[in-house]
Amino acid sequence: MNLYSFTLSTGSEGFYNITSMVNDALQTSKIQEGICVIYTPHTTAAITINENADPDVVRDLTFALDKTCPDRPEFRHAEGNSAAHLKSSLVGCSETVIVDKGRLLLGTWQGIYFCEFDGPRTRKFYVKLI
Ligand code: ZN
């Protein structure tokens, strides 16, 4: 109950704004007070909240994560995408937002993002409202 699943076709590595999709789930649920969990069941993707006004912010985050987590010759994972796995664990696969008076309690400059670290892929994420 009050579990919503979404499919997202991602392109290259980057941050995809999913705030309106999460808002749609909240409006459908008609929940007024509670908790909203946004979760992705992938090991090379993540969910985060960050600035929604200046698109350069999420571009800079992608750039900085690349610099922080470069591909390394020492990595042993045969699929060759250990850097993407590392970024997924650093950013995390879920976020929690308070629901108040039927609205997500996000700040003016906050948006909810699906982070693709190994695209292009077809991805899933879930919204659970309690
Ligand atoms: Zn892998």
CSV table of C-alpha atoms and ligand atoms in Angstrom, one decimal:
chain,number,residue,atom,x,y,z
A,1,MET,CA,0.0,0.0,0.0
A,2,ASN,CA,1.2,3.4,-1.0
A,3,LEU,CA,4.2,1.9,-2.8
A,4,TYR,CA,4.9,3.3,-6.2
A,5,SER,CA,7.4,2.1,-8.7
A,6,PHE,CA,8.9,4.1,-11.5
A,7,THR,CA,11.1,3.2,-14.6
A,8,LEU,CA,13.7,5.6,-15.8
A,9,SER,CA,15.7,5.4,-19.0
A,10,THR,CA,19.0,7.0,-18.3
A,11,GLY,CA,21.6,8.3,-20.7
A,12,SER,CA,25.1,8.9,-19.7
A,13,GLU,CA,26.3,9.4,-16.1
A,14,GLY,CA,24.5,12.2,-14.4
A,15,PHE,CA,21.8,13.4,-12.1
A,16,TYR,CA,18.1,13.1,-13.2
A,17,ASN,CA,15.5,15.2,-11.4
A,18,ILE,CA,12.7,12.9,-10.2
A,19,THR,CA,11.0,15.4,-7.9
A,20,SER,CA,7.8,15.7,-10.0
A,21,MET,CA,7.5,11.9,-10.1
A,22,VAL,CA,7.8,11.7,-6.3
A,23,ASN,CA,5.2,14.5,-6.0
A,24,ASP,CA,2.9,12.6,-8.3
A,25,ALA,CA,3.1,9.5,-6.0
A,26,LEU,CA,2.4,11.7,-2.9
A,27,GLN,CA,-0.6,13.3,-4.6
A,28,THR,CA,-2.0,9.9,-5.6
A,29,SER,CA,-1.6,8.6,-2.0
A,30,LYS,CA,-3.5,11.5,-0.5
A,31,ILE,CA,-1.2,11.2,2.6
A,32,GLN,CA,-1.1,14.5,4.5
A,33,GLU,CA,1.4,13.8,7.3
A,34,GLY,CA,4.1,11.2,7.2
A,35,ILE,CA,7.4,10.0,5.7
A,36,CYS,CA,8.3,9.5,2.1
A,37,VAL,CA,11.2,7.1,1.3
A,38,ILE,CA,12.7,7.2,-2.2
A,39,TYR,CA,14.8,4.1,-2.9
A,40,THR,CA,16.6,2.5,-5.8
A,41,PRO,CA,17.4,-1.2,-6.0
A,42,HIS,CA,20.6,-0.8,-8.0
A,43,THR,CA,24.3,-1.0,-7.1
A,44,THR,CA,25.7,1.5,-9.6
A,45,ALA,CA,23.1,4.2,-9.1
A,46,ALA,CA,21.9,6.4,-6.1
A,47,ILE,CA,19.3,8.8,-4.8
A,48,THR,CA,20.2,12.2,-3.5
A,49,ILE,CA,18.8,15.6,-2.7
A,50,ASN,CA,20.5,18.7,-4.0
A,51,GLU,CA,20.1,22.1,-5.7
A,52,ASN,CA,17.4,22.3,-8.3
A,53,ALA,CA,17.9,25.8,-9.6
A,54,ASP,CA,21.4,26.0,-11.1
A,55,PRO,CA,22.0,22.9,-13.3
A,56,ASP,CA,25.7,23.5,-13.0
A,57,VAL,CA,25.6,22.3,-9.4
A,58,VAL,CA,24.7,18.7,-10.3
A,59,ARG,CA,27.1,18.9,-13.2
A,60,ASP,CA,29.9,19.9,-10.8
A,61,LEU,CA,28.8,17.0,-8.4
A,62,THR,CA,29.2,14.5,-11.3
A,63,PHE,CA,32.6,16.0,-12.2
A,64,ALA,CA,33.8,16.0,-8.5
A,65,LEU,CA,32.6,12.4,-8.0
A,66,ASP,CA,34.6,11.4,-11.1
A,67,LYS,CA,37.7,13.1,-9.6
A,68,THR,CA,37.1,11.6,-6.2
A,69,CYS,CA,36.4,8.0,-7.5
A,70,PRO,CA,38.5,7.5,-10.6
A,71,ASP,CA,38.7,4.1,-12.3
A,72,ARG,CA,41.8,2.3,-10.8
A,73,PRO,CA,44.0,-0.4,-12.3
A,74,GLU,CA,44.0,-2.1,-8.9
A,75,PHE,CA,40.2,-2.7,-9.0
A,76,ARG,CA,39.5,-6.4,-9.4
A,77,HIS,CA,35.7,-6.5,-10.2
A,78,ALA,CA,35.6,-8.1,-13.7
A,79,GLU,CA,32.6,-6.0,-14.9
A,80,GLY,CA,34.9,-3.0,-14.9
A,81,ASN,CA,32.6,-0.6,-13.2
A,82,SER,CA,34.0,-0.5,-9.7
A,83,ALA,CA,34.1,3.3,-9.7
A,84,ALA,CA,30.3,3.3,-10.3
A,85,HIS,CA,29.8,0.9,-7.4
A,86,LEU,CA,31.9,3.1,-5.2
A,87,LYS,CA,29.9,6.2,-6.1
A,88,SER,CA,26.7,4.4,-5.4
A,89,SER,CA,27.8,3.5,-1.9
A,90,LEU,CA,29.1,7.0,-1.2
A,91,VAL,CA,25.9,8.7,-2.2
A,92,GLY,CA,23.5,6.0,-1.0
A,93,CYS,CA,20.5,4.3,-2.5
A,94,SER,CA,17.7,6.1,-0.6
A,95,GLU,CA,16.5,9.4,0.8
A,96,THR,CA,13.8,10.2,3.3
A,97,VAL,CA,11.6,13.3,3.1
A,98,ILE,CA,9.1,14.5,5.7
A,99,VAL,CA,5.5,15.0,4.4
A,100,ASP,CA,3.7,17.9,6.0
A,101,LYS,CA,0.2,19.2,5.0
A,102,GLY,CA,0.2,16.9,1.9
A,103,ARG,CA,3.5,18.4,0.6
A,104,LEU,CA,7.1,17.2,0.6
A,105,LEU,CA,9.0,19.3,3.1
A,106,LEU,CA,11.8,20.2,0.6
A,107,GLY,CA,13.6,23.5,0.7
A,108,THR,CA,13.1,26.0,-2.0
A,109,TRP,CA,16.4,25.0,-3.7
A,110,GLN,CA,16.1,21.3,-3.1
A,111,GLY,CA,15.3,18.7,-5.7
A,112,ILE,CA,15.3,14.9,-5.6
A,113,TYR,CA,17.7,13.2,-8.0
A,114,PHE,CA,18.3,9.8,-9.4
A,115,CYS,CA,22.0,9.5,-9.9
A,116,GLU,CA,23.2,7.4,-12.8
A,117,PHE,CA,26.8,6.2,-12.5
A,118,ASP,CA,26.8,3.5,-15.2
A,119,GLY,CA,24.4,4.5,-17.9
A,120,PRO,CA,22.8,4.3,-20.3
A,121,ARG,CA,20.4,1.8,-18.6
A,122,THR,CA,16.8,1.2,-17.7
A,123,ARG,CA,16.5,1.8,-14.0
A,124,LYS,CA,13.9,1.4,-11.3
A,125,PHE,CA,13.2,3.4,-8.2
A,126,TYR,CA,10.4,3.2,-5.6
A,127,VAL,CA,8.5,5.7,-3.5
A,128,LYS,CA,7.0,4.4,-0.3
A,129,LEU,CA,4.7,6.7,1.7
A,130,ILE,CA,4.0,5.9,5.4
B,1,ZN,ZN,29.6,-4.2,-11.5
